[in-house]
XYZ file of C-alpha atoms in Angstrom:
613
model
C -47.345 105.015 -14.056
C -48.626 107.126 -11.240
C -49.878 104.826 -8.417
C -52.781 105.393 -6.102
C -52.023 104.835 -2.407
C -54.118 101.659 -2.329
C -52.181 100.272 -5.313
C -48.911 101.199 -3.623
C -49.975 99.319 -0.496
C -50.975 96.256 -2.521
C -47.644 96.347 -4.353
C -45.814 96.396 -1.048
C -47.750 93.304 -0.004
C -48.624 90.155 -1.918
C -48.420 91.703 -5.417
C -44.603 91.994 -5.192
C -44.320 88.284 -4.419
C -46.552 87.357 -7.354
C -44.602 89.660 -9.717
C -41.350 88.130 -8.463
C -42.692 84.661 -9.217
C -43.501 85.846 -12.766
C -39.905 87.072 -13.240
C -40.649 90.790 -12.764
C -38.221 92.508 -10.357
C -39.551 95.432 -8.287
C -37.097 98.152 -7.199
C -37.973 100.639 -4.445
C -36.441 104.004 -3.574
C -33.743 103.407 -0.945
C -35.294 105.919 1.473
C -38.620 104.074 1.656
C -38.547 102.448 5.132
C -40.605 99.368 5.868
C -39.323 98.490 9.342
C -42.016 99.963 11.578
C -42.838 97.518 14.389
C -44.909 97.402 17.579
C -44.338 95.718 20.929
C -46.355 95.713 24.136
C -44.152 97.479 26.710
C -44.405 97.262 30.510
C -43.000 100.302 32.332
C -42.590 100.651 36.085
C -43.514 104.161 37.252
C -40.835 104.332 39.972
C -37.109 103.883 39.323
C -35.146 101.436 41.531
C -37.337 99.274 43.773
C -36.620 95.953 42.035
C -32.859 95.935 42.545
C -32.237 97.900 45.724
C -33.215 95.115 48.122
C -36.863 96.165 48.476
C -39.112 93.124 47.969
C -40.590 93.637 44.511
C -44.085 92.494 45.453
C -44.239 94.917 48.383
C -44.799 97.662 45.831
C -48.455 98.675 45.655
C -47.874 100.565 42.405
C -49.386 99.334 39.177
C -47.248 99.222 36.041
C -48.255 100.868 32.766
C -48.839 98.488 29.857
C -48.827 100.257 26.461
C -48.102 99.686 22.785
C -44.722 101.133 21.799
C -43.990 101.624 18.087
C -40.414 101.673 16.824
C -38.708 102.618 13.541
C -35.715 100.360 12.786
C -35.827 99.307 16.441
C -35.664 102.916 17.703
C -38.810 103.786 19.773
C -41.024 106.569 18.447
C -41.808 109.546 20.673
C -45.346 110.179 21.893
C -45.627 113.050 19.358
C -44.528 110.781 16.478
C -47.062 108.129 17.523
C -49.737 110.863 17.647
C -48.861 111.869 14.071
C -49.121 108.236 13.010
C -52.472 107.833 14.765
C -53.866 110.824 12.872
C -52.675 109.669 9.432
C -55.102 108.017 7.053
C -52.524 107.098 4.423
C -50.450 103.942 3.866
C -47.211 105.978 3.477
C -46.252 108.542 6.111
C -43.367 111.014 6.416
C -41.433 110.222 9.640
C -37.945 111.458 10.587
C -37.277 112.769 7.064
C -38.105 109.498 5.373
C -41.165 107.853 3.889
C -42.483 105.017 6.011
C -44.912 102.318 4.928
C -47.587 101.892 7.592
C -49.610 98.743 8.243
C -53.234 99.738 9.133
C -52.909 97.421 12.186
C -50.037 99.600 13.480
C -52.131 102.741 13.032
C -54.843 101.167 15.204
C -52.221 100.445 17.899
C -50.956 104.035 17.731
C -54.539 105.297 18.216
C -55.348 102.967 21.128
C -51.975 102.833 22.815
C -52.970 102.090 26.385
C -53.471 98.424 27.194
C -54.231 99.052 30.856
C -52.343 98.638 34.128
C -50.609 95.531 35.448
C -49.996 94.459 39.047
C -46.388 93.575 39.978
C -47.030 89.806 39.722
C -48.611 89.972 36.259
C -45.907 92.375 35.085
C -43.159 89.993 36.215
C -44.835 87.068 34.428
C -44.970 89.167 31.223
C -41.304 90.160 31.631
C -40.141 86.555 32.070
C -42.148 84.967 29.238
C -41.660 87.885 26.817
C -45.304 87.498 25.808
C -48.706 88.783 26.886
C -52.332 88.082 26.030
C -53.950 91.092 24.300
C -57.515 90.716 23.003
C -57.156 86.923 22.984
C -53.913 87.039 20.979
C -50.384 86.247 22.234
C -48.106 89.215 21.445
C -44.454 90.081 22.074
C -43.995 92.043 25.313
C -40.960 93.999 26.521
C -40.138 95.106 30.099
C -38.396 98.432 30.742
C -36.620 100.107 33.666
C -36.689 98.448 37.082
C -38.749 95.538 35.750
C -36.158 94.761 33.063
C -33.407 94.971 35.713
C -35.295 92.506 37.914
C -35.798 90.115 34.990
C -32.068 90.235 34.232
C -31.187 89.503 37.855
C -33.493 86.501 37.908
C -32.428 85.031 34.570
C -28.683 85.659 34.898
C -28.567 83.991 38.321
C -26.658 85.106 41.419
C -22.947 85.311 42.157
C -21.750 82.438 44.381
C -21.686 83.234 48.110
C -19.068 82.254 50.661
C -19.913 79.637 53.283
C -21.533 81.276 56.352
C -19.113 81.445 59.300
C -21.481 79.612 61.674
C -21.813 76.576 59.368
C -19.853 73.528 60.485
C -19.868 71.823 57.062
C -18.130 72.080 53.701
C -20.637 72.848 50.947
C -20.143 71.408 47.470
C -20.097 73.856 44.539
C -23.688 73.108 43.528
C -24.826 73.582 47.157
C -23.096 77.001 47.277
C -24.903 77.918 44.046
C -28.188 76.739 45.610
C -27.485 78.901 48.701
C -26.793 81.980 46.534
C -29.956 81.376 44.493
C -32.146 80.993 47.605
C -30.596 84.145 49.088
C -31.339 86.140 45.908
C -34.947 84.942 45.713
C -35.731 85.462 49.409
C -34.037 88.884 49.517
C -36.295 90.031 46.649
C -39.339 88.705 48.517
C -40.018 86.235 45.718
C -39.558 82.854 47.447
C -38.438 79.728 45.633
C -38.694 75.962 45.298
C -35.451 73.993 45.717
C -36.311 70.837 43.751
C -32.994 68.962 43.879
C -33.064 65.168 43.795
C -33.194 63.321 47.127
C -29.815 62.967 48.800
C -28.234 66.120 47.316
C -28.289 68.035 50.635
C -31.320 70.351 50.517
C -31.461 70.409 54.367
C -27.879 71.653 54.862
C -28.422 74.291 52.119
C -31.433 75.712 54.013
C -29.506 75.696 57.338
C -26.754 77.681 55.549
C -29.392 80.130 54.202
C -30.731 80.712 57.739
C -27.193 81.460 58.985
C -26.417 83.718 55.990
C -29.600 85.769 56.492
C -28.736 86.239 60.171
C -25.094 87.142 59.449
C -25.418 89.360 56.352
C -29.016 90.608 56.394
C -29.406 91.130 60.139
C -32.397 88.780 60.409
C -33.270 87.872 64.008
C -36.710 86.249 63.763
C -36.775 82.415 63.799
C -37.219 80.052 60.843
C -40.247 77.725 60.856
C -39.727 74.302 59.236
C -42.846 72.249 58.402
C -42.089 68.594 57.536
C -43.493 65.037 57.794
C -43.276 63.571 61.329
C -40.650 61.024 60.206
C -38.197 63.855 59.345
C -38.406 65.866 62.614
C -35.494 63.951 64.147
C -33.422 64.282 60.990
C -33.872 68.102 60.935
C -33.001 68.391 64.628
C -29.852 66.252 64.230
C -28.659 68.153 61.145
C -29.206 71.618 62.702
C -27.343 70.555 65.879
C -24.551 69.048 63.768
C -24.132 71.734 61.080
C -25.125 74.879 63.063
C -23.949 74.198 66.627
C -25.248 76.777 69.102
C -28.325 77.713 67.038
C -31.462 77.119 69.175
C -33.839 74.473 67.821
C -37.277 73.600 69.253
C -39.991 71.131 68.304
C -43.581 72.335 68.120
C -45.189 68.906 68.094
C -46.977 66.479 70.432
C -46.431 67.464 74.055
C -43.423 69.643 73.108
C -45.334 72.672 71.828
C -42.630 75.239 72.513
C -42.549 78.445 70.448
C -39.980 80.179 72.669
C -36.935 79.886 70.415
C -34.928 82.899 71.425
C -33.559 85.022 68.578
C -32.592 83.456 65.272
C -33.435 79.822 66.026
C -35.403 77.071 64.307
C -38.889 75.813 65.170
C -39.753 72.373 63.732
C -43.329 71.194 63.295
C -45.268 68.599 61.305
C -47.903 69.184 58.628
C -50.569 67.748 60.960
C -49.659 70.012 63.896
C -49.327 73.038 61.587
C -52.838 72.380 60.266
C -54.414 72.298 63.752
C -52.262 75.113 65.227
C -52.101 77.467 62.218
C -53.601 80.338 64.240
C -50.861 80.154 66.927
C -48.136 79.899 64.294
C -49.599 82.775 62.234
C -49.553 85.021 65.323
C -45.732 84.700 65.598
C -43.168 86.661 63.593
C -41.112 84.400 61.293
C -38.159 85.371 59.145
C -38.667 82.386 56.886
C -41.121 79.477 56.489
C -39.742 76.263 54.950
C -42.021 73.456 53.672
C -39.989 70.220 53.431
C -41.299 67.366 51.253
C -43.582 70.117 49.934
C -45.489 67.672 47.727
C -47.629 67.264 50.889
C -49.342 70.552 49.908
C -49.643 69.824 46.173
C -53.452 69.932 46.442
C -54.194 73.679 46.880
C -57.706 72.943 48.192
C -56.568 70.636 51.023
C -56.877 71.858 54.626
C -53.070 71.500 55.019
C -52.290 73.722 52.007
C -54.860 76.332 53.078
C -53.462 76.418 56.639
C -49.881 76.868 55.373
C -50.968 79.906 53.317
C -52.228 81.678 56.455
C -48.746 81.840 58.068
C -47.100 85.120 57.001
C -43.326 85.371 56.365
C -41.085 87.636 54.272
C -39.474 84.519 52.751
C -40.980 81.159 51.749
C -38.973 78.139 50.592
C -40.416 74.835 49.338
C -38.190 71.735 49.323
C -39.179 68.742 47.209
C -37.497 66.245 44.936
C -40.824 65.795 43.118
C -42.324 69.172 42.063
C -44.467 67.482 39.388
C -45.838 64.065 40.364
C -49.013 63.780 38.274
C -49.870 67.067 36.543
C -48.915 70.738 36.318
C -51.569 71.893 38.809
C -49.220 70.545 41.522
C -46.448 72.839 40.281
C -48.937 75.743 40.346
C -49.791 74.906 43.974
C -46.130 74.941 45.107
C -45.159 78.156 43.314
C -48.390 79.922 44.240
C -47.399 79.358 47.881
C -43.741 80.445 47.519
C -44.601 83.393 45.214
C -48.358 84.093 45.526
C -50.004 85.135 42.262
C -47.001 84.419 40.028
C -48.850 81.904 37.835
C -52.243 83.646 38.067
C -55.464 81.893 39.174
C -55.407 78.093 38.821
C -58.235 78.141 36.246
C -56.429 80.531 33.875
C -53.081 78.734 34.465
C -54.685 75.475 33.345
C -56.248 77.163 30.308
C -53.143 79.105 29.215
C -50.292 76.729 30.075
C -51.154 73.324 31.477
C -53.603 71.957 28.886
C -51.345 72.718 25.919
C -48.269 71.292 27.679
C -49.982 68.129 28.966
C -51.525 67.339 25.577
C -48.569 65.806 23.716
C -50.373 65.767 20.361
C -51.048 69.524 20.549
C -49.532 71.465 17.630
C -48.389 74.283 19.928
C -47.001 71.869 22.547
C -43.327 72.874 22.170
C -44.133 76.586 22.195
C -46.310 76.156 25.308
C -43.575 74.151 27.083
C -41.001 76.844 26.334
C -43.303 79.671 27.485
C -44.091 77.899 30.765
C -40.418 77.008 31.312
C -39.385 80.677 30.931
C -41.946 81.660 33.551
C -41.178 78.861 36.027
C -37.401 78.424 35.659
C -36.278 81.420 37.761
C -38.451 80.304 40.720
C -37.462 76.653 40.757
C -33.934 75.259 41.041
C -33.660 71.613 40.058
C -30.469 69.550 39.965
C -30.478 65.802 39.309
C -27.920 63.206 40.284
C -27.436 62.498 36.585
C -26.414 66.127 35.861
C -22.744 66.441 34.847
C -20.563 67.677 37.703
C -23.258 67.448 40.407
C -22.146 64.327 42.268
C -19.326 62.795 40.232
C -18.575 60.403 43.083
C -21.956 58.615 42.746
C -21.629 55.197 41.072
C -23.787 54.271 38.056
C -27.468 53.296 38.357
C -29.095 50.708 36.057
C -32.884 50.449 35.752
C -34.556 47.328 34.339
C -38.198 46.441 33.721
C -38.811 42.690 34.235
C -41.993 41.512 32.427
C -43.396 38.391 34.128
C -46.238 36.116 32.966
C -49.286 35.429 35.127
C -49.725 31.881 36.440
C -52.848 29.969 35.365
C -54.466 30.742 38.751
C -53.697 34.486 38.405
C -55.015 34.619 34.804
C -58.338 32.933 35.632
C -58.848 35.146 38.719
C -57.988 38.254 36.646
C -60.514 37.413 33.902
C -63.264 36.562 36.399
C -62.822 39.854 38.300
C -62.800 41.933 35.066
C -65.982 40.204 33.785
C -67.847 40.498 37.085
C -66.890 44.131 37.841
C -67.442 45.426 34.277
C -71.019 44.119 34.434
C -71.571 46.147 37.641
C -69.864 49.254 36.166
C -72.176 49.251 33.133
C -75.253 49.708 35.342
C -73.669 52.132 37.859
C -73.257 55.906 37.527
C -71.660 58.915 39.265
C -69.612 58.358 42.401
C -70.636 54.663 42.631
C -69.227 54.035 39.133
C -65.923 55.746 39.996
C -65.716 53.724 43.207
C -66.146 50.466 41.258
C -63.411 51.479 38.787
C -60.965 52.226 41.641
C -61.899 48.899 43.289
C -61.317 47.062 39.999
C -57.856 48.632 39.518
C -56.864 47.736 43.091
C -58.144 44.151 42.727
C -56.252 43.639 39.455
C -53.004 45.018 40.899
C -53.342 42.649 43.892
C -53.989 39.626 41.634
C -50.852 40.573 39.636
C -48.898 40.602 42.921
C -50.169 37.278 44.315
C -53.557 35.493 44.449
C -53.168 35.162 48.238
C -53.106 38.979 48.590
C -56.384 39.382 46.653
C -58.047 36.413 48.392
C -56.812 37.660 51.811
C -55.365 34.220 52.617
C -53.281 34.037 55.739
C -50.700 31.278 56.180
C -51.543 29.703 52.788
C -48.991 28.048 50.490
C -47.342 30.853 48.466
C -44.889 29.124 46.085
C -45.696 28.396 42.405
C -48.785 30.661 42.433
C -47.371 34.063 41.337
C -45.078 34.940 38.441
C -43.743 37.945 40.382
C -42.902 35.977 43.530
C -41.105 33.338 41.417
C -38.999 36.083 39.761
C -38.292 37.692 43.159
C -36.965 34.315 44.355
C -34.669 34.178 41.314
C -33.390 37.740 41.819
C -32.770 37.185 45.550
C -30.933 33.920 44.796
C -28.504 35.759 42.494
C -28.093 38.830 44.771
C -27.504 36.816 47.976
C -25.102 34.402 46.216
C -22.956 37.502 45.490
C -23.237 38.546 49.156
C -25.358 41.580 48.172
C -28.102 43.468 50.036
C -31.503 44.437 48.617
C -34.498 46.703 49.325
C -37.912 45.312 48.292
C -40.650 47.986 48.002
C -44.379 47.293 47.754
C -47.274 49.758 48.154
C -49.312 47.149 50.086
C -48.501 46.240 53.708
C -50.480 42.985 53.198
C -48.153 42.031 50.293
C -45.090 43.002 52.340
C -46.259 40.582 55.070
C -46.734 37.782 52.514
C -43.203 38.330 51.129
C -41.841 38.371 54.691
C -43.631 35.072 55.531
C -42.396 33.520 52.267
C -38.756 34.476 52.972
C -39.031 33.141 56.545
C -40.317 29.837 55.069
C -37.277 29.781 52.757
C -34.931 30.628 55.695
C -33.787 33.914 54.108
C -33.078 36.563 56.810
C -35.261 39.643 56.226
C -37.017 42.456 58.109
C -40.209 44.417 57.404
C -40.821 48.165 57.934
C -44.259 49.775 57.480
C -46.247 52.795 58.720
C -46.995 51.290 62.144
C -43.311 50.581 62.934
C -42.334 52.793 65.940
C -39.535 55.348 65.314
C -36.952 53.704 67.704
C -37.521 50.327 65.991
C -37.121 52.003 62.554
C -33.705 53.292 63.657
C -32.672 49.816 64.927
C -33.776 48.240 61.621
C -31.727 50.757 59.613
C -28.641 49.993 61.779
C -29.101 46.204 61.389
C -29.398 46.553 57.597
C -26.501 49.006 57.250
C -24.223 46.730 59.329
C -24.997 43.773 57.025
C -26.839 41.779 59.693
C -29.999 41.420 57.543
C -29.511 41.293 53.726
C -33.195 41.718 52.656
C -35.197 44.780 53.771
C -38.927 44.734 52.859
C -40.475 48.215 53.003
C -43.917 49.696 52.431
C -43.550 52.424 49.796
C -45.405 55.235 51.588
C -43.830 54.645 55.039
C -40.237 54.225 53.854
C -40.093 56.253 50.615
C -38.445 59.258 52.319
C -36.055 60.046 55.172
C -34.024 56.790 55.296
C -30.363 56.263 54.410
C -29.856 52.665 53.206
C -26.635 52.779 51.164
C -25.788 49.142 52.037
C -28.222 48.094 49.270
C -26.816 47.531 45.783
C -30.243 46.421 44.505
C -33.750 47.943 44.734
C -36.801 45.877 43.735
C -40.161 47.581 43.051
C -42.521 44.620 43.451
C -45.493 46.696 42.215
C -45.814 50.105 40.510
C -47.084 53.264 42.231
C -49.191 55.786 40.259
C -46.362 58.237 39.654
C -42.652 57.805 38.914
C -41.507 60.529 41.337
C -42.567 58.473 44.377
C -40.740 55.409 43.007
C -37.612 57.498 42.385
C -37.686 58.792 45.958
C -37.870 55.217 47.229
C -34.921 54.208 45.009
C -33.006 57.155 46.480
C -32.931 55.409 49.879
C -30.013 53.478 48.326
C -28.875 55.776 45.498
C -27.579 58.799 47.424
C -24.410 60.475 48.708
C -22.409 57.832 50.570
C -23.256 55.046 48.086
C -20.036 53.402 46.785
C -21.375 50.477 44.699
C -23.412 50.502 41.463
C -27.174 50.385 42.136
C -29.492 48.137 40.112
C -33.220 48.942 40.088
C -35.617 46.090 39.189
C -39.271 46.827 38.371
C -41.589 43.812 38.196
C -44.444 44.168 35.677
C -47.138 41.529 35.019
C -47.370 41.121 31.220
C -50.619 41.778 29.350
C -52.302 43.376 32.382
C -53.221 46.800 33.719
C -49.583 47.029 34.918
C -48.425 47.433 31.292
C -50.717 50.466 30.999
C -49.493 51.896 34.316
C -45.895 51.595 33.030
C -46.878 53.580 29.870
C -48.598 56.249 32.003
C -45.504 56.573 34.222
C -43.302 57.149 31.150
C -45.679 59.931 30.004
C -45.640 61.576 33.474
C -41.832 61.452 33.601
C -41.658 63.085 30.151
C -44.055 65.852 31.299
C -41.916 66.683 34.354
C -38.685 66.649 32.312
C -40.182 68.889 29.581
C -41.121 71.714 31.946
C -38.401 71.401 34.609
C -35.468 70.166 32.502
């Protein structure tokens, strides 16, 4: 039978499958090729640039973004694509063989040009291997310098030697971190070192500063922005690990920017915010944001001020790159590598919503696409990773459900009933305020009625399920001659626990935000020397910057809104230098809002692990 071209095309499509199902085999001439394919290709106009040490984003040139058709994987020439574009038949003669042509491919051959891409967009396309074209996600392929840059980023760097000026021995994973930071900063791409607390991010950055001075001839100073509580720690570690390198504080009365060549200037987030203009007027080789979760809100005055300080290299340090949602990750990486993830609105639409919605059909695909884009710019190592810190002892985490006492239960019900009646008639900001007030009240009732009722000096025993369990835990821990950290987010609750332990003649000490720095240091020494076995700490004031390895137990008396902050608090005890197993106890009031908070924290932890793992 002679076939018309339309019949031939139908036979190549679904008709062959239906014939096959009916037991009719279809044989085709061997020379009939059906392997014509199309990919969106990104080409850089200039050779080199990405791999010769020139910062990639310094290039002002736009990259061409076109459809490229290929036969059996071999790209067609422009002339061959022209011939294809002009054909109006389903079978075309190409390279001495007959080729079956999908009408969709003919359209792509006719309208080859997809536009121009800026360097940032082009890099995002290269890393994910996909692009959005007319609302559809298509395969995208980088070529030339862009492909070389992608390979450098995904293959990772060769390990560097320890800089000669560094008075410290770096572990293998710290040397790898140094090499990675050097690669990213030398390409002008910046990076976020997101290692767990206690894995030595500070010493890695000091080594990077020395390496850039020694091997890249950098002479401008490095600016470190950190919380006020960590200024002393940075100064001590620079003096200890890089003796002879000038270090100045730009804070309080000591606002000194005269570092001399190649030194460090240390400042706080608060001072940086008010003095951004002075800092922006100076030349910096590198800007480092420590505990960078402080700028996770891109619209805050602190985050906006940090963006105004220019530097050829930007490094964010944080053990918690995702605390609540993926917008925080966008904020960090948009500072280290501006534009990488696109505008926040489109990032949320393209990546975050699909990833954060666990029931979404495309969830796994979205997670993988975002991971490919983010992974090269974020280095994360956890204490649980094999071979990271084999000398760390095991850590056990336990949730302890506790019942409410009769007094707690009746207070809880009364507050829910009363506040819900007010919420039903309120709207807008007033309604949201009432909901926040309700949550806070319920959490305080779960802790102890005396905290909610603001009772001072009242009887505390036999009124709270949590306090009764804490007594039990402390009895066991102290009988074994152990030491324990007790964290609570409320200073008022910390004071009640302190008063209760004093009443029971158990030696303890209390640290909160108003504790002066010299007294903090004395408290740490007393605890570490075994003088005081129970250390009560407010979560926000003591969740970072303290080394409390004497503790074999950590108690979270109440739950914070995200697991990353709790983990950082636990890491006061579970860090390098710890020799005993660490047990983490989380107290949760059964059948209350605390059960729901525990579920939410599990979901947040899963979100962070999915994208960063």
